[in-house]
């Protein structure tokens, strides 16, 4: 008996040690979570007149007596946080108005004012809960990260810190939030897949389920839907104010996104992926880090982004040292990489029909894949989320040797066929090394092959549409196309339709690289926000696109952060309607700019209209602001548009939000003043106002630190002095439109 007891104690000790070690390691993921606490309503201000007084007491009283709830803000009236307006609330306000109580008394939990006053699950207060992980969970599991996210953000909203424990038997509270992460290869795990999530409330407990990433995605769903979080930037998280929120008994929710590859480069904030990328359920590997299971793994290529032949050529032509005595494989690879020839990726493509070239590329791919792992990128080939890039360089030229011309031209396979030939061969060959892996590569050419079809394990990366003004499949491009080589969407329409049909037949995936970002002229937005939705819609519905790389990254002076966020949401919930998409935009505008969200939304709509009236097809990364906008429209509507932003400025609540509106206002003035320069200043119609506005714009631009005005920071600079004589567009950017001169 005694002996058995000893064993039990020893086991228990061991278990306890394991638990505390894991618990301690979980702390590693904790970092400063900067918050933006929104004052969504003022408690007591039931009638919304911005003061708490006798009138509010009357409103509440008449509501209790049966008057319509529509007259008051129910949350602002709900002092006792029971989700209803009652005599108790009326009494509480009476105490406040008489000075016997302070409003703060009704908003404080454990000594701190909170944004979510009463958070309950099945009616049980959140303080009764522990976050419970499986007994054998480790600090490297995605469920651990989910637990930390839940604990920290619930604490930020409620000022109640939930304990995280391993194993239900270690729980010391009445109730639990149980996070269940299934093994990916189990039957259940396969049902959830990489992205699937589920949660439910059963017997007063909240259960979260997933396999690879679903567990953390369940946590984000709960934090957004119930706790009021918005993961809007890499710097800060926004939280709405709520009196009482319950996740009711019997709640069930399950979701799995349709798009397998979701990437949106964000433009706001400089921090890591943990505050924005994962919480918004993006999963593309283009983060170049965070490939570990802790972060749920990522989908996409391990090493090089879309273009990789240049990298593989360097490795493949590199020399393995003659004497490798004492060298590790890693050191040998590094030496090979260092000694290779790196071709010019903007002017070079390999030969597609020469066996030697192929072998150099293939070998280069194998060693680069290993080198990426030497660099601590975790590969998840077995789970099917890690792929390998095998792709042409970043240019539209092709090998013009006899063999290649014969395939492309004589045999009618086109340049796409030529690429596919190379791609398909590599997909077959790589299976010996990484069974089941997929390769991915670019399709720049708009032609398509006569007979060659894409391999089922190849992922076609289709790059961009030619015109960013017109919505593909919905609006016709101008017959002459844009100023940049007459580019228009016609060829894309035909090519995309072709790939959509052929990939349905072969089972090949297509991922689309979408480029609606403001690449260069940071003071001038690109007027194409609705295009984001409709182009994505068309590409998914009509062309069977399975993944998107949204290219963001322009300066966050006005609407780039909105676009990146809205796109993140659309990629996660690709079935959302256009109205829902606009609701996402308005939600973000509220978070980012404050109370003037409606005004800003209207302003954005007018920018789009000015873009539609530009009278030309345009390409974001070539054309100039004067090619993307109708100056006439901007001149005509300048005062009204500016008025919208001025009104939004008054409604901005935080310093951050004020700065965001100010930056948008600088951009509005820059475009507006450029449009009215001739009339207002040169012709003297409104000279005084012109000078006043220009001076304000210039000074605010400096104050707001908006001195990087172009993609190549030292190419166009903010002028060192104010000058009313020159049109601001010319003064800042030399040329307003490609029509005005030779593109530099
Ligand atoms: Zn060739
Ligand atoms: Zn067009």
Coordinates of C-alpha atoms in Angstrom, one line a residue, residues 214-595:
X214 CA -8.9 26.5 -35.7
X215 CA -8.3 26.6 -32.0
X216 CA -6.9 30.2 -32.1
X217 CA -9.4 31.2 -34.7
X218 CA -12.2 30.1 -32.3
X219 CA -10.6 32.4 -29.7
X220 CA -10.5 35.3 -32.1
X221 CA -14.2 34.7 -33.1
X222 CA -15.2 35.0 -29.5
X223 CA -13.0 38.0 -28.8
X224 CA -14.5 39.9 -31.8
X225 CA -18.1 38.7 -31.6
X226 CA -18.6 38.9 -27.8
X227 CA -15.8 40.7 -26.1
X228 CA -15.9 43.6 -28.7
X229 CA -12.3 43.5 -29.9
X230 CA -11.2 44.8 -33.2
X231 CA -7.7 43.8 -34.3
X232 CA -7.2 46.8 -36.5
X233 CA -3.5 47.5 -36.4
X234 CA -0.2 46.0 -35.5
X235 CA 0.2 48.5 -32.7
X236 CA -3.2 48.6 -31.0
X237 CA -6.3 46.7 -30.4
X238 CA -9.6 48.5 -30.2
X239 CA -12.4 47.5 -27.8
X240 CA -16.0 48.6 -28.0
X241 CA -17.8 49.5 -24.7
X242 CA -20.6 47.1 -23.6
X243 CA -22.6 46.9 -20.4
X244 CA -23.4 43.2 -20.5
X245 CA -22.7 40.4 -22.9
X246 CA -23.6 36.8 -22.6
X247 CA -22.7 33.8 -24.7
X248 CA -25.9 31.8 -24.1
X249 CA -26.3 28.2 -23.2
X250 CA -26.8 26.2 -26.4
X251 CA -24.7 28.5 -28.6
X252 CA -23.0 26.6 -31.4
X253 CA -20.9 28.0 -34.2
X254 CA -18.7 26.4 -36.8
X255 CA -16.9 27.8 -39.7
X256 CA -14.3 27.0 -42.3
X257 CA -13.1 29.5 -44.8
X258 CA -13.3 28.7 -48.5
X259 CA -10.0 30.3 -49.4
X260 CA -7.0 28.2 -48.5
X261 CA -4.4 31.0 -49.0
X262 CA -5.1 34.3 -47.4
X263 CA -2.6 37.1 -47.3
X264 CA -3.1 40.9 -47.0
X265 CA -0.1 43.1 -46.4
X266 CA -1.1 45.5 -43.8
X267 CA 0.0 49.1 -43.8
X268 CA -0.8 50.3 -40.4
X269 CA 1.7 49.9 -37.6
X270 CA 5.0 48.3 -37.5
X271 CA 4.7 45.6 -34.9
X272 CA 4.6 41.8 -35.4
X273 CA 1.9 39.6 -36.8
X274 CA 0.5 38.8 -33.5
X275 CA -1.8 41.8 -33.2
X276 CA -3.2 41.9 -36.6
X277 CA -2.3 39.1 -39.0
X278 CA -3.3 36.1 -37.0
X279 CA -6.3 37.7 -35.2
X280 CA -7.8 38.5 -38.6
X281 CA -7.3 34.9 -39.7
X282 CA -4.7 35.5 -42.4
X283 CA -2.5 32.5 -43.1
X284 CA -0.1 33.2 -46.0
X285 CA 3.6 32.4 -45.4
X286 CA 4.6 35.8 -46.8
X287 CA 5.2 36.9 -43.3
X288 CA 8.6 35.1 -43.6
X289 CA 8.4 33.9 -40.0
X290 CA 5.9 32.4 -37.6
X291 CA 5.8 29.0 -39.4
X292 CA 5.7 27.1 -36.1
X293 CA 2.7 25.0 -34.9
X294 CA 2.4 27.4 -32.0
X295 CA 1.1 30.0 -34.6
X296 CA -1.1 27.4 -36.3
X297 CA 1.4 27.0 -39.2
X298 CA 1.0 29.0 -42.4
X299 CA 0.0 28.2 -45.9
X300 CA 2.3 29.0 -48.8
X301 CA 5.9 28.6 -50.0
X302 CA 8.6 28.1 -47.4
X303 CA 11.4 30.0 -48.9
X304 CA 11.1 32.4 -51.8
X305 CA 7.9 34.3 -52.5
X306 CA 6.3 34.0 -55.9
X307 CA 9.5 34.4 -57.9
X308 CA 12.2 31.8 -57.3
X309 CA 14.2 30.8 -60.4
X310 CA 16.7 33.5 -59.7
X311 CA 17.3 32.2 -56.2
X312 CA 17.5 28.5 -57.3
X313 CA 19.9 29.4 -60.1
X314 CA 22.2 31.0 -57.5
X315 CA 22.1 27.9 -55.3
X316 CA 22.2 25.5 -58.3
X317 CA 25.3 27.1 -59.8
X318 CA 27.0 27.5 -56.4
X319 CA 30.1 25.3 -55.7
X320 CA 30.2 22.7 -53.0
X321 CA 33.6 23.2 -51.3
X322 CA 36.2 20.7 -52.4
X323 CA 37.1 19.8 -48.8
X324 CA 34.1 19.5 -46.7
X325 CA 35.9 17.8 -43.8
X326 CA 34.3 18.9 -40.5
X327 CA 31.5 20.9 -42.2
X328 CA 27.9 20.3 -41.4
X329 CA 25.3 19.9 -44.2
X330 CA 24.1 23.3 -43.2
X331 CA 27.5 24.9 -43.6
X332 CA 28.0 23.2 -47.0
X333 CA 24.7 24.5 -48.2
X334 CA 25.5 28.0 -47.0
X335 CA 28.9 27.9 -48.8
X336 CA 27.1 26.7 -52.0
X337 CA 24.6 29.5 -51.7
X338 CA 27.3 32.2 -51.2
X339 CA 29.3 31.1 -54.2
X340 CA 26.5 30.9 -56.8
X341 CA 25.7 33.2 -59.7
X342 CA 22.8 35.4 -59.1
X343 CA 21.1 36.4 -62.4
X344 CA 19.2 39.7 -62.8
X345 CA 15.7 38.8 -61.8
X346 CA 14.2 41.6 -63.9
X347 CA 15.8 40.7 -67.2
X348 CA 16.5 37.0 -67.0
X349 CA 14.5 33.8 -67.4
X350 CA 16.0 30.2 -67.8
X351 CA 15.5 28.1 -70.8
X352 CA 12.5 25.9 -70.6
X353 CA 13.6 23.2 -73.0
X354 CA 17.3 22.8 -72.0
X355 CA 17.8 19.9 -69.6
X356 CA 20.9 21.4 -68.0
X357 CA 19.0 24.5 -67.0
X358 CA 16.2 22.4 -65.5
X359 CA 18.6 20.4 -63.5
X360 CA 20.3 23.5 -62.0
X361 CA 16.9 24.9 -61.0
X362 CA 15.7 21.6 -59.5
X363 CA 18.8 21.1 -57.5
X364 CA 18.8 24.7 -56.4
X365 CA 15.2 24.2 -55.3
X366 CA 16.1 21.2 -53.2
X367 CA 18.9 22.9 -51.4
X368 CA 17.1 26.2 -50.9
X369 CA 14.2 24.3 -49.3
X370 CA 16.7 22.8 -46.9
X371 CA 18.4 26.1 -46.3
X372 CA 15.1 27.7 -45.4
X373 CA 14.8 25.1 -42.7
X374 CA 18.4 25.8 -41.6
X375 CA 17.1 29.3 -41.1
X376 CA 14.5 27.9 -38.7
X377 CA 11.5 28.1 -41.0
X378 CA 9.4 25.1 -40.1
X379 CA 8.1 23.1 -43.0
X380 CA 4.7 21.4 -42.8
X381 CA 4.6 19.3 -46.0
X382 CA 2.7 16.5 -44.4
X383 CA -0.1 18.8 -43.4
X384 CA -0.2 20.1 -46.9
X385 CA 0.1 23.7 -45.8
X386 CA 3.7 24.3 -46.8
X387 CA 4.3 24.4 -50.6
X388 CA 7.4 25.3 -52.6
X389 CA 7.8 28.0 -55.1
X390 CA 9.1 27.0 -58.5
X391 CA 8.5 30.1 -60.6
X392 CA 9.8 32.4 -63.3
X393 CA 11.5 35.6 -62.4
X394 CA 9.8 39.0 -62.1
X395 CA 9.6 39.9 -65.8
X396 CA 7.5 39.1 -68.8
X397 CA 10.3 37.9 -71.1
X398 CA 10.9 34.3 -72.2
X399 CA 13.7 32.2 -73.6
X400 CA 14.0 32.7 -77.3
X401 CA 16.1 29.7 -78.2
X402 CA 15.0 27.4 -81.0
X403 CA 13.7 24.8 -78.7
X404 CA 11.6 27.2 -76.7
X405 CA 10.2 29.0 -79.7
X406 CA 9.3 25.7 -81.3
X407 CA 7.1 24.8 -78.3
X408 CA 5.6 28.2 -77.7
X409 CA 5.0 29.2 -81.3
X410 CA 5.3 26.3 -83.8
X411 CA 3.5 23.9 -81.5
X412 CA 1.1 26.6 -80.4
X413 CA 1.6 26.0 -76.6
X414 CA 2.3 29.7 -76.0
X415 CA 4.5 31.0 -73.3
X416 CA 2.2 29.7 -70.6
X417 CA 2.6 26.3 -72.1
X418 CA 6.3 26.7 -72.1
X419 CA 6.2 27.5 -68.4
X420 CA 3.8 24.7 -67.6
X421 CA 6.1 22.2 -69.2
X422 CA 8.9 23.2 -66.8
X423 CA 6.5 23.5 -63.9
X424 CA 4.8 20.1 -64.5
X425 CA 8.1 18.3 -64.8
X426 CA 9.3 19.7 -61.4
X427 CA 6.0 18.8 -59.7
X428 CA 6.5 15.1 -60.8
X429 CA 10.1 15.1 -59.8
X430 CA 9.7 16.7 -56.3
X431 CA 7.3 13.9 -55.2
X432 CA 10.3 11.6 -54.6
X433 CA 11.6 14.1 -52.0
X434 CA 8.4 15.4 -50.5
X435 CA 5.5 13.2 -51.3
X436 CA 2.3 15.1 -51.8
X437 CA 3.9 18.6 -51.9
X438 CA 2.6 21.3 -54.2
X439 CA 4.7 23.6 -56.3
X440 CA 3.5 27.1 -57.2
X441 CA 4.5 29.4 -59.9
X442 CA 3.6 32.6 -61.7
X443 CA 1.6 33.0 -64.9
X444 CA 2.3 36.3 -66.5
X445 CA 1.5 35.5 -70.1
X446 CA -2.1 36.0 -71.1
X447 CA -2.0 33.3 -73.8
X448 CA -2.7 29.7 -73.0
X449 CA -1.5 26.3 -74.2
X450 CA -3.0 24.2 -77.0
X451 CA -2.6 20.9 -75.2
X452 CA -0.5 21.2 -72.0
X453 CA -2.5 21.2 -68.9
X454 CA -1.4 22.2 -65.4
X455 CA -0.5 19.3 -63.0
X456 CA -3.0 18.9 -60.2
X457 CA -0.3 19.5 -57.6
X458 CA 0.8 22.7 -59.2
X459 CA -0.6 26.0 -58.0
X460 CA -1.0 28.7 -60.6
X461 CA -0.3 32.2 -59.4
X462 CA -2.1 34.6 -61.7
X463 CA -0.8 38.1 -61.3
X464 CA -3.0 41.1 -61.3
X465 CA -5.6 42.5 -63.7
X466 CA -4.4 45.1 -66.2
X467 CA -6.8 47.9 -65.4
X468 CA -7.5 49.0 -61.9
X469 CA -10.2 51.5 -62.8
X470 CA -12.7 49.0 -64.2
X471 CA -14.2 46.1 -62.3
X472 CA -13.4 42.9 -64.1
X473 CA -16.3 41.1 -65.6
X474 CA -18.6 44.0 -64.8
X475 CA -17.4 47.2 -66.4
X476 CA -16.0 47.4 -69.9
X477 CA -12.5 48.9 -70.3
X478 CA -12.0 51.8 -72.8
X479 CA -11.3 50.4 -76.3
X480 CA -7.9 52.0 -76.4
X481 CA -7.0 50.8 -72.9
X482 CA -4.7 52.7 -70.5
X483 CA -1.7 54.9 -71.3
X484 CA 0.6 52.1 -70.2
X485 CA 0.8 49.9 -73.3
X486 CA -2.9 50.1 -73.8
X487 CA -3.5 47.8 -70.9
X488 CA -7.1 46.7 -70.3
X489 CA -8.9 43.8 -68.7
X490 CA -10.0 42.1 -71.9
X491 CA -7.2 39.6 -72.1
X492 CA -7.4 38.8 -68.4
X493 CA -11.1 38.0 -68.8
X494 CA -10.4 35.5 -71.5
X495 CA -7.3 34.0 -69.7
X496 CA -9.0 33.8 -66.3
X497 CA -12.0 32.1 -67.8
X498 CA -9.8 29.6 -69.5
X499 CA -7.8 28.8 -66.3
X500 CA -11.0 28.7 -64.3
X501 CA -12.4 25.9 -66.5
X502 CA -9.2 24.0 -67.0
X503 CA -8.3 23.9 -63.3
X504 CA -11.8 22.7 -62.4
X505 CA -11.0 19.8 -64.7
X506 CA -7.5 19.1 -63.4
X507 CA -8.0 20.0 -59.8
X508 CA -5.2 22.6 -59.9
X509 CA -5.4 25.5 -57.5
X510 CA -5.2 29.1 -58.7
X511 CA -4.0 31.9 -56.3
X512 CA -4.4 35.4 -57.4
X513 CA -2.0 38.3 -56.7
X514 CA -4.2 41.4 -56.4
X515 CA -2.6 44.9 -56.6
X516 CA -5.0 47.6 -55.6
X517 CA -2.6 49.3 -53.2
X518 CA -1.4 52.9 -53.6
X519 CA 2.1 52.1 -54.7
X520 CA 3.7 55.4 -55.2
X521 CA 1.9 58.7 -54.8
X522 CA 1.2 58.5 -51.1
X523 CA -0.7 61.9 -50.9
X524 CA -3.2 60.6 -53.5
X525 CA -5.4 57.6 -52.8
X526 CA -6.1 55.1 -55.4
X527 CA -9.8 55.3 -56.1
X528 CA -10.8 51.7 -56.2
X529 CA -12.2 50.4 -52.9
X530 CA -15.4 48.9 -54.4
X531 CA -13.2 47.1 -56.9
X532 CA -11.7 45.1 -54.1
X533 CA -15.0 43.5 -53.4
X534 CA -16.3 43.0 -56.9
X535 CA -13.0 41.8 -58.4
X536 CA -12.6 39.3 -55.6
X537 CA -16.2 38.2 -56.0
X538 CA -15.7 37.6 -59.7
X539 CA -12.4 35.8 -59.3
X540 CA -13.9 33.4 -56.8
X541 CA -17.3 32.8 -58.3
X542 CA -16.4 32.8 -62.0
X543 CA -12.7 31.7 -62.1
X544 CA -12.5 29.4 -59.1
X545 CA -9.7 31.3 -57.4
X546 CA -8.6 29.5 -54.2
X547 CA -6.3 32.0 -52.6
X548 CA -5.3 35.7 -52.6
X549 CA -2.3 37.7 -52.0
X550 CA -3.4 41.3 -51.4
X551 CA -0.5 43.6 -52.0
X552 CA -0.7 46.3 -49.4
X553 CA 2.2 48.3 -48.0
X554 CA 1.6 51.9 -49.2
X555 CA 1.9 54.7 -46.6
X556 CA -1.0 54.8 -44.2
X557 CA -1.9 58.4 -44.9
X558 CA -5.5 57.8 -45.6
X559 CA -7.3 54.7 -46.7
X560 CA -4.7 52.0 -47.2
X561 CA -5.3 50.5 -43.7
X562 CA -9.0 50.4 -44.4
X563 CA -8.4 48.5 -47.6
X564 CA -6.1 46.0 -46.0
X565 CA -8.4 45.3 -43.2
X566 CA -11.5 45.0 -45.3
X567 CA -9.6 42.7 -47.6
X568 CA -8.5 40.5 -44.6
X569 CA -12.2 40.1 -43.6
X570 CA -13.3 39.4 -47.2
X571 CA -10.7 36.7 -47.5
X572 CA -11.8 35.0 -44.3
X573 CA -15.5 35.3 -45.1
X574 CA -15.5 35.3 -48.9
X575 CA -19.3 34.8 -49.2
X576 CA -20.1 38.1 -47.6
X577 CA -22.4 40.4 -49.5
X578 CA -21.4 43.8 -50.8
X579 CA -23.5 45.4 -47.9
X580 CA -21.6 43.3 -45.4
X581 CA -18.4 44.4 -47.0
X582 CA -19.4 48.0 -46.6
X583 CA -20.4 47.3 -43.0
X584 CA -16.8 46.0 -42.4
X585 CA -15.5 49.2 -43.9
X586 CA -17.7 51.4 -41.8
X587 CA -16.8 49.4 -38.7
X588 CA -13.1 50.0 -39.4
X589 CA -13.7 53.7 -40.2
X590 CA -15.3 54.1 -36.8
X591 CA -12.4 52.3 -35.1
X592 CA -9.8 54.2 -37.1
X593 CA -11.3 57.7 -37.5
X594 CA -13.8 57.9 -34.7
X595 CA -17.4 59.1 -34.7

